[in-house]
Amino acid sequence: MKFVKMHGLGNDFIIVEASSWSDADRMQQYARLVCDRKFGIGADGLVVIGKDIDMDIFMRIFNSDGSEAEMCGNGIRCVAQYAYERNMINHSKISVRTLAGPRYPEIIFAGNRIVAVRVDMGEPILDCPKIPMQCNDGNIGVKVNAAEREFVVTGVSMGNPHCVIQVDNIDQVPVELWGPKLEQHEIFPAKTNVEFVQIINRDEVIMRVWERGAGITLACGTGACATLVGCVLNGVTNRKANVHLLGGDLFIEWDKHDNHVYMTGPAVEVFTGDITL
């Protein structure tokens, strides 16, 4: 199997091609193996892409634990750059079919060089049953008891569920302890991604993430989008902000006119190879 290893701010992926959306099913069984950092190639996820019958391309994401994710912000930037550089598409604005619905990345150039990918991530989902999240009085400021403490969380879906928590000092957050307890909390029936956020100012935040199905990662694109939405809903940031992650920065915008969230950041190819499964 030929593959390409790519990353978005250190959130890394193995990208392979399949002939169709349904053909990608056969790759899920290999996700754990190829993503294993000791016995495989090593990655946070296996991303399968190909030409789509209705859109330019499709992408499906299998986490390192073998589960399938609805969407991946860093992954879709890698997919867009991969498709453009390998002539799967010949235009800079791309339509991508995902499990969370259509998404629209745009390749950003400086001269002839790709410098970033900007993605229309669609509208955030704030309705509790659709996140999904069990809450009676809305998705903002919900109190959750986990890891022997109480958290105040804001639930947001960017096609996949997120739990955004504001903290005073990001360096004092034991993500590896609190993250899995919140991911699997009963209030989130489909489990959840967990974002811990320290506010620097109204245009700048620091985020650390525990990803559903992958654990601690260096960056999470949908998480950065959910973080900005959660911060705006709580009145602590403007609608545009830089989100600082362990692997680098993402610029996130929540447009008040179309209600869509836009994410801009890099994608990097690391190496190519061939693996026998």
PDB file of C-alpha atoms in Angstrom:
ATOM      1  CA  MET A   1       0.000   0.000   0.000  1.00  0.00           C
ATOM      2  CA  LYS A   2       1.454   3.341  -1.050  1.00  0.00           C
ATOM      3  CA  PHE A   3       1.052   6.136   1.478  1.00  0.00           C
ATOM      4  CA  VAL A   4       2.024   9.714   2.208  1.00  0.00           C
ATOM      5  CA  LYS A   5       2.771  10.936   5.735  1.00  0.00           C
ATOM      6  CA  MET A   6       1.607  14.529   6.356  1.00  0.00           C
ATOM      7  CA  HIS A   7       0.936  16.737   9.339  1.00  0.00           C
ATOM      8  CA  GLY A   8      -0.929  19.877  10.262  1.00  0.00           C
ATOM      9  CA  LEU A   9       0.920  21.524  13.156  1.00  0.00           C
ATOM     10  CA  GLY A  10       2.210  18.146  14.327  1.00  0.00           C
ATOM     11  CA  ASN A  11      -1.217  16.463  14.156  1.00  0.00           C
ATOM     12  CA  ASP A  12      -0.020  13.728  11.796  1.00  0.00           C
ATOM     13  CA  PHE A  13      -1.758  11.480   9.305  1.00  0.00           C
ATOM     14  CA  ILE A  14      -1.145   8.599   6.942  1.00  0.00           C
ATOM     15  CA  ILE A  15      -2.909   9.382   3.670  1.00  0.00           C
ATOM     16  CA  VAL A  16      -3.893   6.615   1.270  1.00  0.00           C
ATOM     17  CA  GLU A  17      -6.197   6.499  -1.736  1.00  0.00           C
ATOM     18  CA  ALA A  18      -9.280   4.376  -2.385  1.00  0.00           C
ATOM     19  CA  SER A  19     -11.456   4.032  -5.460  1.00  0.00           C
ATOM     20  CA  SER A  20     -14.666   5.106  -3.701  1.00  0.00           C
ATOM     21  CA  TRP A  21     -16.243   6.083  -0.381  1.00  0.00           C
ATOM     22  CA  SER A  22     -17.390   2.515   0.212  1.00  0.00           C
ATOM     23  CA  ASP A  23     -14.045   1.063  -0.884  1.00  0.00           C
ATOM     24  CA  ALA A  24     -12.449   3.009   1.988  1.00  0.00           C
ATOM     25  CA  ASP A  25     -14.260   0.677   4.425  1.00  0.00           C
ATOM     26  CA  ARG A  26     -11.575  -1.970   3.977  1.00  0.00           C
ATOM     27  CA  MET A  27      -8.889   0.365   5.359  1.00  0.00           C
ATOM     28  CA  GLN A  28     -10.471   0.790   8.796  1.00  0.00           C
ATOM     29  CA  GLN A  29      -9.176  -2.592   9.972  1.00  0.00           C
ATOM     30  CA  TYR A  30      -5.591  -1.420   9.401  1.00  0.00           C
ATOM     31  CA  ALA A  31      -5.823   1.908  11.245  1.00  0.00           C
ATOM     32  CA  ARG A  32      -4.514   0.646  14.584  1.00  0.00           C
ATOM     33  CA  LEU A  33      -1.591  -1.138  12.950  1.00  0.00           C
ATOM     34  CA  VAL A  34      -0.339   1.590  10.643  1.00  0.00           C
ATOM     35  CA  CYS A  35      -0.862   4.375  13.207  1.00  0.00           C
ATOM     36  CA  ASP A  36       1.086   2.510  15.907  1.00  0.00           C
ATOM     37  CA  ARG A  37       4.271   4.474  16.617  1.00  0.00           C
ATOM     38  CA  LYS A  38       6.245   1.381  17.633  1.00  0.00           C
ATOM     39  CA  PHE A  39       5.060  -1.311  15.230  1.00  0.00           C
ATOM     40  CA  GLY A  40       3.644   0.733  12.357  1.00  0.00           C
ATOM     41  CA  ILE A  41       4.268   3.971  10.489  1.00  0.00           C
ATOM     42  CA  GLY A  42       3.015   6.138  13.340  1.00  0.00           C
ATOM     43  CA  ALA A  43       0.241   8.743  13.168  1.00  0.00           C
ATOM     44  CA  ASP A  44      -2.786  10.209  14.924  1.00  0.00           C
ATOM     45  CA  GLY A  45      -5.019   8.925  12.160  1.00  0.00           C
ATOM     46  CA  LEU A  46      -5.364   7.111   8.842  1.00  0.00           C
ATOM     47  CA  VAL A  47      -7.013   9.282   6.183  1.00  0.00           C
ATOM     48  CA  VAL A  48      -8.471   7.665   3.078  1.00  0.00           C
ATOM     49  CA  ILE A  49      -9.257   9.866   0.071  1.00  0.00           C
ATOM     50  CA  GLY A  50     -10.325   9.568  -3.545  1.00  0.00           C
ATOM     51  CA  LYS A  51     -12.345  11.135  -6.316  1.00  0.00           C
ATOM     52  CA  ASP A  52     -15.999  11.574  -5.371  1.00  0.00           C
ATOM     53  CA  ILE A  53     -19.040  11.239  -7.617  1.00  0.00           C
ATOM     54  CA  ASP A  54     -20.723  14.413  -6.296  1.00  0.00           C
ATOM     55  CA  MET A  55     -17.858  16.542  -4.985  1.00  0.00           C
ATOM     56  CA  ASP A  56     -14.215  16.954  -5.979  1.00  0.00           C
ATOM     57  CA  ILE A  57     -12.921  14.390  -3.501  1.00  0.00           C
ATOM     58  CA  PHE A  58     -13.961  12.468  -0.396  1.00  0.00           C
ATOM     59  CA  MET A  59     -12.094  11.936   2.854  1.00  0.00           C
ATOM     60  CA  ARG A  60     -12.662   9.423   5.631  1.00  0.00           C
ATOM     61  CA  ILE A  61     -10.723   9.518   8.896  1.00  0.00           C
ATOM     62  CA  PHE A  62      -9.926   6.497  11.042  1.00  0.00           C
ATOM     63  CA  ASN A  63      -8.438   7.351  14.427  1.00  0.00           C
ATOM     64  CA  SER A  64      -5.401   5.589  15.868  1.00  0.00           C
ATOM     65  CA  ASP A  65      -7.743   3.458  18.019  1.00  0.00           C
ATOM     66  CA  GLY A  66      -9.583   2.232  14.907  1.00  0.00           C
ATOM     67  CA  SER A  67     -12.730   4.321  15.343  1.00  0.00           C
ATOM     68  CA  GLU A  68     -14.013   6.579  12.567  1.00  0.00           C
ATOM     69  CA  ALA A  69     -14.195  10.346  13.080  1.00  0.00           C
ATOM     70  CA  GLU A  70     -16.740  12.569  11.379  1.00  0.00           C
ATOM     71  CA  MET A  71     -14.302  15.379  10.586  1.00  0.00           C
ATOM     72  CA  CYS A  72     -10.710  16.475  11.108  1.00  0.00           C
ATOM     73  CA  GLY A  73      -9.627  20.069  10.603  1.00  0.00           C
ATOM     74  CA  ASN A  74      -5.902  19.454  10.350  1.00  0.00           C
ATOM     75  CA  GLY A  75      -6.552  16.373   8.242  1.00  0.00           C
ATOM     76  CA  ILE A  76      -8.653  18.195   5.668  1.00  0.00           C
ATOM     77  CA  ARG A  77      -5.914  20.775   5.104  1.00  0.00           C
ATOM     78  CA  CYS A  78      -3.480  17.935   4.412  1.00  0.00           C
ATOM     79  CA  VAL A  79      -5.999  16.278   2.100  1.00  0.00           C
ATOM     80  CA  ALA A  80      -6.563  19.487   0.128  1.00  0.00           C
ATOM     81  CA  GLN A  81      -2.844  20.048  -0.381  1.00  0.00           C
ATOM     82  CA  TYR A  82      -2.276  16.384  -1.255  1.00  0.00           C
ATOM     83  CA  ALA A  83      -5.038  16.438  -3.870  1.00  0.00           C
ATOM     84  CA  TYR A  84      -3.828  19.660  -5.439  1.00  0.00           C
ATOM     85  CA  GLU A  85      -0.157  18.681  -5.595  1.00  0.00           C
ATOM     86  CA  ARG A  86      -0.992  15.284  -7.113  1.00  0.00           C
ATOM     87  CA  ASN A  87      -3.332  16.745  -9.758  1.00  0.00           C
ATOM     88  CA  MET A  88      -6.457  15.081  -8.393  1.00  0.00           C
ATOM     89  CA  ILE A  89      -7.961  18.548  -8.804  1.00  0.00           C
ATOM     90  CA  ASN A  90      -6.672  21.529 -10.783  1.00  0.00           C
ATOM     91  CA  HIS A  91      -8.327  24.425  -8.946  1.00  0.00           C
ATOM     92  CA  SER A  92      -7.537  26.052  -5.613  1.00  0.00           C
ATOM     93  CA  LYS A  93     -11.066  25.928  -4.183  1.00  0.00           C
ATOM     94  CA  ILE A  94     -12.022  22.343  -3.413  1.00  0.00           C
ATOM     95  CA  SER A  95     -15.199  20.565  -2.338  1.00  0.00           C
ATOM     96  CA  VAL A  96     -14.699  17.618   0.010  1.00  0.00           C
ATOM     97  CA  ARG A  97     -17.232  15.016   1.087  1.00  0.00           C
ATOM     98  CA  THR A  98     -16.850  14.062   4.758  1.00  0.00           C
ATOM     99  CA  LEU A  99     -18.908  12.090   7.245  1.00  0.00           C
ATOM    100  CA  ALA A 100     -19.866  15.454   8.793  1.00  0.00           C
ATOM    101  CA  GLY A 101     -21.094  16.806   5.443  1.00  0.00           C
ATOM    102  CA  PRO A 102     -19.409  18.887   2.717  1.00  0.00           C
ATOM    103  CA  ARG A 103     -16.401  21.039   3.562  1.00  0.00           C
ATOM    104  CA  TYR A 104     -14.629  23.575   1.360  1.00  0.00           C
ATOM    105  CA  PRO A 105     -10.857  24.117   1.640  1.00  0.00           C
ATOM    106  CA  GLU A 106      -9.023  26.753  -0.387  1.00  0.00           C
ATOM    107  CA  ILE A 107      -5.311  26.584  -1.190  1.00  0.00           C
ATOM    108  CA  ILE A 108      -3.477  29.817  -0.315  1.00  0.00           C
ATOM    109  CA  PHE A 109      -0.409  30.739  -2.389  1.00  0.00           C
ATOM    110  CA  ALA A 110       2.535  33.132  -2.095  1.00  0.00           C
ATOM    111  CA  GLY A 111       3.687  33.256  -5.696  1.00  0.00           C
ATOM    112  CA  ASN A 112       3.698  29.632  -6.839  1.00  0.00           C
ATOM    113  CA  ARG A 113       4.248  28.257  -3.337  1.00  0.00           C
ATOM    114  CA  ILE A 114       1.474  26.879  -1.120  1.00  0.00           C
ATOM    115  CA  VAL A 115       1.686  28.638   2.244  1.00  0.00           C
ATOM    116  CA  ALA A 116      -1.589  27.664   3.911  1.00  0.00           C
ATOM    117  CA  VAL A 117      -5.016  26.155   3.480  1.00  0.00           C
ATOM    118  CA  ARG A 118      -8.171  28.033   4.519  1.00  0.00           C
ATOM    119  CA  VAL A 119     -11.176  25.842   5.190  1.00  0.00           C
ATOM    120  CA  ASP A 120     -14.846  26.734   5.369  1.00  0.00           C
ATOM    121  CA  MET A 121     -15.789  24.469   8.274  1.00  0.00           C
ATOM    122  CA  GLY A 122     -19.496  25.261   8.082  1.00  0.00           C
ATOM    123  CA  GLU A 123     -21.793  26.403  10.867  1.00  0.00           C
ATOM    124  CA  PRO A 124     -21.180  25.303  14.450  1.00  0.00           C
ATOM    125  CA  ILE A 125     -23.870  23.078  15.944  1.00  0.00           C
ATOM    126  CA  LEU A 126     -25.049  24.364  19.335  1.00  0.00           C
ATOM    127  CA  ASP A 127     -28.234  22.368  19.859  1.00  0.00           C
ATOM    128  CA  CYS A 128     -27.613  19.855  22.664  1.00  0.00           C
ATOM    129  CA  PRO A 129     -29.203  16.763  21.041  1.00  0.00           C
ATOM    130  CA  LYS A 130     -27.268  17.390  17.835  1.00  0.00           C
ATOM    131  CA  ILE A 131     -23.857  17.914  19.489  1.00  0.00           C
ATOM    132  CA  PRO A 132     -24.735  15.346  21.032  1.00  0.00           C
ATOM    133  CA  MET A 133     -24.762  16.401  24.679  1.00  0.00           C
ATOM    134  CA  GLN A 134     -27.222  15.790  27.476  1.00  0.00           C
ATOM    135  CA  CYS A 135     -28.136  19.225  28.807  1.00  0.00           C
ATOM    136  CA  ASN A 136     -31.422  20.745  29.924  1.00  0.00           C
ATOM    137  CA  ASP A 137     -30.614  24.461  29.987  1.00  0.00           C
ATOM    138  CA  GLY A 138     -28.456  24.963  26.913  1.00  0.00           C
ATOM    139  CA  ASN A 139     -24.906  24.109  25.949  1.00  0.00           C
ATOM    140  CA  ILE A 140     -23.115  26.965  27.760  1.00  0.00           C
ATOM    141  CA  GLY A 141     -21.785  26.816  31.318  1.00  0.00           C
ATOM    142  CA  VAL A 142     -22.818  23.228  31.951  1.00  0.00           C
ATOM    143  CA  LYS A 143     -21.419  21.759  35.169  1.00  0.00           C
ATOM    144  CA  VAL A 144     -19.837  18.320  34.810  1.00  0.00           C
ATOM    145  CA  ASN A 145     -18.357  16.212  37.610  1.00  0.00           C
ATOM    146  CA  ALA A 146     -15.377  14.138  36.471  1.00  0.00           C
ATOM    147  CA  ALA A 147     -11.898  13.223  37.715  1.00  0.00           C
ATOM    148  CA  GLU A 148     -12.994  14.116  41.289  1.00  0.00           C
ATOM    149  CA  ARG A 149     -13.695  17.758  40.444  1.00  0.00           C
ATOM    150  CA  GLU A 150     -16.317  19.980  38.837  1.00  0.00           C
ATOM    151  CA  PHE A 151     -15.823  21.434  35.351  1.00  0.00           C
ATOM    152  CA  VAL A 152     -17.809  24.191  33.675  1.00  0.00           C
ATOM    153  CA  VAL A 153     -18.055  23.231  30.018  1.00  0.00           C
ATOM    154  CA  THR A 154     -19.448  24.581  26.782  1.00  0.00           C
ATOM    155  CA  GLY A 155     -20.558  22.016  24.217  1.00  0.00           C
ATOM    156  CA  VAL A 156     -20.018  22.654  20.490  1.00  0.00           C
ATOM    157  CA  SER A 157     -20.098  20.414  17.441  1.00  0.00           C
ATOM    158  CA  MET A 158     -18.088  21.138  14.315  1.00  0.00           C
ATOM    159  CA  GLY A 159     -19.475  17.973  12.766  1.00  0.00           C
ATOM    160  CA  ASN A 160     -17.862  16.142  15.691  1.00  0.00           C
ATOM    161  CA  PRO A 161     -18.488  16.815  19.403  1.00  0.00           C
ATOM    162  CA  HIS A 162     -16.338  19.121  21.535  1.00  0.00           C
ATOM    163  CA  CYS A 163     -16.228  20.091  25.191  1.00  0.00           C
ATOM    164  CA  VAL A 164     -14.571  23.497  25.740  1.00  0.00           C
ATOM    165  CA  ILE A 165     -13.278  24.372  29.216  1.00  0.00           C
ATOM    166  CA  GLN A 166     -11.715  27.686  30.213  1.00  0.00           C
ATOM    167  CA  VAL A 167      -8.759  27.445  32.637  1.00  0.00           C
ATOM    168  CA  ASP A 168      -6.579  30.011  34.397  1.00  0.00           C
ATOM    169  CA  ASN A 169      -3.205  28.380  33.709  1.00  0.00           C
ATOM    170  CA  ILE A 170      -2.856  25.901  30.858  1.00  0.00           C
ATOM    171  CA  ASP A 171       0.460  24.617  32.226  1.00  0.00           C
ATOM    172  CA  GLN A 172      -1.261  23.314  35.340  1.00  0.00           C
ATOM    173  CA  VAL A 173      -3.824  21.217  33.441  1.00  0.00           C
ATOM    174  CA  PRO A 174      -3.184  17.433  33.581  1.00  0.00           C
ATOM    175  CA  VAL A 175      -4.680  16.790  30.148  1.00  0.00           C
ATOM    176  CA  GLU A 176      -3.746  13.107  30.279  1.00  0.00           C
ATOM    177  CA  LEU A 177      -5.801  12.670  33.493  1.00  0.00           C
ATOM    178  CA  TRP A 178      -8.791  14.926  32.916  1.00  0.00           C
ATOM    179  CA  GLY A 179      -9.116  14.372  29.157  1.00  0.00           C
ATOM    180  CA  PRO A 180     -10.157  10.697  29.101  1.00  0.00           C
ATOM    181  CA  LYS A 181     -12.576  11.145  32.015  1.00  0.00           C
ATOM    182  CA  LEU A 182     -14.378  13.932  30.167  1.00  0.00           C
ATOM    183  CA  GLU A 183     -14.177  12.184  26.777  1.00  0.00           C
ATOM    184  CA  GLN A 184     -16.111   9.222  28.148  1.00  0.00           C
ATOM    185  CA  HIS A 185     -18.469  11.106  30.474  1.00  0.00           C
ATOM    186  CA  GLU A 186     -22.093  10.007  30.274  1.00  0.00           C
ATOM    187  CA  ILE A 187     -23.203  13.538  29.347  1.00  0.00           C
ATOM    188  CA  PHE A 188     -21.598  12.922  25.923  1.00  0.00           C
ATOM    189  CA  PRO A 189     -23.350   9.874  24.422  1.00  0.00           C
ATOM    190  CA  ALA A 190     -20.984   9.730  21.415  1.00  0.00           C
ATOM    191  CA  LYS A 191     -17.948  10.620  23.575  1.00  0.00           C
ATOM    192  CA  THR A 192     -16.254  13.977  22.951  1.00  0.00           C
ATOM    193  CA  ASN A 193     -13.075  15.841  22.136  1.00  0.00           C
ATOM    194  CA  VAL A 194     -11.910  17.952  25.080  1.00  0.00           C
ATOM    195  CA  GLU A 195     -10.313  21.414  24.798  1.00  0.00           C
ATOM    196  CA  PHE A 196      -8.715  23.268  27.712  1.00  0.00           C
ATOM    197  CA  VAL A 197      -8.355  26.964  26.956  1.00  0.00           C
ATOM    198  CA  GLN A 198      -6.450  29.811  28.553  1.00  0.00           C
ATOM    199  CA  ILE A 199      -7.490  33.301  27.444  1.00  0.00           C
ATOM    200  CA  ILE A 200      -4.552  35.621  26.664  1.00  0.00           C
ATOM    201  CA  ASN A 201      -6.614  38.511  25.303  1.00  0.00           C
ATOM    202  CA  ARG A 202      -9.650  38.963  23.075  1.00  0.00           C
ATOM    203  CA  ASP A 203      -7.660  37.991  19.979  1.00  0.00           C
ATOM    204  CA  GLU A 204      -5.473  35.210  21.343  1.00  0.00           C
ATOM    205  CA  VAL A 205      -5.911  31.977  23.306  1.00  0.00           C
ATOM    206  CA  ILE A 206      -3.853  28.915  24.215  1.00  0.00           C
ATOM    207  CA  MET A 207      -5.462  25.501  23.727  1.00  0.00           C
ATOM    208  CA  ARG A 208      -4.543  21.961  24.743  1.00  0.00           C
ATOM    209  CA  VAL A 209      -6.560  19.028  23.506  1.00  0.00           C
ATOM    210  CA  TRP A 210      -7.515  15.476  24.305  1.00  0.00           C
ATOM    211  CA  GLU A 211      -8.866  14.010  21.073  1.00  0.00           C
ATOM    212  CA  ARG A 212     -11.592  11.405  21.071  1.00  0.00           C
ATOM    213  CA  GLY A 213     -10.037   8.202  19.764  1.00  0.00           C
ATOM    214  CA  ALA A 214      -6.469   9.540  19.671  1.00  0.00           C
ATOM    215  CA  GLY A 215      -5.591  11.057  23.069  1.00  0.00           C
ATOM    216  CA  ILE A 216      -3.223  14.000  23.414  1.00  0.00           C
ATOM    217  CA  THR A 217      -2.271  15.496  20.042  1.00  0.00           C
ATOM    218  CA  LEU A 218      -0.174  18.519  19.113  1.00  0.00           C
ATOM    219  CA  ALA A 219      -3.089  20.217  17.385  1.00  0.00           C
ATOM    220  CA  CYS A 220      -6.786  19.793  16.587  1.00  0.00           C
ATOM    221  CA  GLY A 221      -8.390  21.876  13.843  1.00  0.00           C
ATOM    222  CA  THR A 222     -12.027  21.212  14.695  1.00  0.00           C
ATOM    223  CA  GLY A 223     -11.063  21.727  18.345  1.00  0.00           C
ATOM    224  CA  ALA A 224      -9.595  25.152  17.585  1.00  0.00           C
ATOM    225  CA  CYS A 225     -12.817  26.070  15.764  1.00  0.00           C
ATOM    226  CA  ALA A 226     -14.969  24.835  18.642  1.00  0.00           C
ATOM    227  CA  THR A 227     -12.740  26.729  21.062  1.00  0.00           C
ATOM    228  CA  LEU A 228     -13.300  30.060  19.321  1.00  0.00           C
ATOM    229  CA  VAL A 229     -17.046  29.455  19.155  1.00  0.00           C
ATOM    230  CA  GLY A 230     -17.115  28.547  22.843  1.00  0.00           C
ATOM    231  CA  CYS A 231     -15.076  31.619  23.767  1.00  0.00           C
ATOM    232  CA  VAL A 232     -17.337  33.929  21.763  1.00  0.00           C
ATOM    233  CA  LEU A 233     -20.440  32.401  23.336  1.00  0.00           C
ATOM    234  CA  ASN A 234     -18.930  33.077  26.760  1.00  0.00           C
ATOM    235  CA  GLY A 235     -17.978  36.646  25.817  1.00  0.00           C
ATOM    236  CA  VAL A 236     -14.231  36.267  26.351  1.00  0.00           C
ATOM    237  CA  THR A 237     -12.879  36.713  22.782  1.00  0.00           C
ATOM    238  CA  ASN A 238     -13.700  38.442  19.528  1.00  0.00           C
ATOM    239  CA  ARG A 239     -14.958  36.481  16.516  1.00  0.00           C
ATOM    240  CA  LYS A 240     -11.430  36.249  15.064  1.00  0.00           C
ATOM    241  CA  ALA A 241      -8.498  34.919  17.079  1.00  0.00           C
ATOM    242  CA  ASN A 242      -5.187  33.116  16.928  1.00  0.00           C
ATOM    243  CA  VAL A 243      -5.312  29.767  18.695  1.00  0.00           C
ATOM    244  CA  HIS A 244      -1.908  28.679  20.011  1.00  0.00           C
ATOM    245  CA  LEU A 245      -1.441  24.891  20.048  1.00  0.00           C
ATOM    246  CA  LEU A 246       1.540  22.743  20.973  1.00  0.00           C
ATOM    247  CA  GLY A 247       2.349  22.290  17.267  1.00  0.00           C
ATOM    248  CA  GLY A 248       1.824  25.908  16.171  1.00  0.00           C
ATOM    249  CA  ASP A 249      -0.935  28.430  15.500  1.00  0.00           C
ATOM    250  CA  LEU A 250      -4.281  28.383  13.713  1.00  0.00           C
ATOM    251  CA  PHE A 251      -6.233  31.493  12.752  1.00  0.00           C
ATOM    252  CA  ILE A 252      -9.949  30.973  13.347  1.00  0.00           C
ATOM    253  CA  GLU A 253     -12.819  33.219  12.232  1.00  0.00           C
ATOM    254  CA  TRP A 254     -16.531  32.903  13.068  1.00  0.00           C
ATOM    255  CA  ASP A 255     -18.201  35.023  10.405  1.00  0.00           C
ATOM    256  CA  LYS A 256     -21.267  36.853  11.687  1.00  0.00           C
ATOM    257  CA  HIS A 257     -22.790  37.162   8.215  1.00  0.00           C
ATOM    258  CA  ASP A 258     -22.951  33.500   7.102  1.00  0.00           C
ATOM    259  CA  ASN A 259     -22.380  31.994  10.602  1.00  0.00           C
ATOM    260  CA  HIS A 260     -19.611  29.791   9.170  1.00  0.00           C
ATOM    261  CA  VAL A 261     -16.327  29.101  10.933  1.00  0.00           C
ATOM    262  CA  TYR A 262     -13.145  29.466   8.871  1.00  0.00           C
ATOM    263  CA  MET A 263      -9.806  27.898   9.773  1.00  0.00           C
ATOM    264  CA  THR A 264      -6.449  28.863   8.256  1.00  0.00           C
ATOM    265  CA  GLY A 265      -3.213  26.964   8.814  1.00  0.00           C
ATOM    266  CA  PRO A 266      -0.411  24.983   7.170  1.00  0.00           C
ATOM    267  CA  ALA A 267      -0.102  21.428   5.879  1.00  0.00           C
ATOM    268  CA  VAL A 268       3.264  19.695   5.488  1.00  0.00           C
ATOM    269  CA  GLU A 269       4.302  16.554   3.652  1.00  0.00           C
ATOM    270  CA  VAL A 270       6.847  14.537   5.645  1.00  0.00           C
ATOM    271  CA  PHE A 271       7.629  11.453   3.559  1.00  0.00           C
ATOM    272  CA  THR A 272       6.173   8.846   1.208  1.00  0.00           C
ATOM    273  CA  GLY A 273       6.454   5.079   1.347  1.00  0.00           C
ATOM    274  CA  ASP A 274       5.006   1.659   0.678  1.00  0.00           C
ATOM    275  CA  ILE A 275       3.844  -0.731   3.399  1.00  0.00           C
ATOM    276  CA  THR A 276       2.764  -4.368   3.140  1.00  0.00           C
ATOM    277  CA  LEU A 277      -0.391  -5.040   5.138  1.00  0.00           C
TER     278      LEU A 277
END
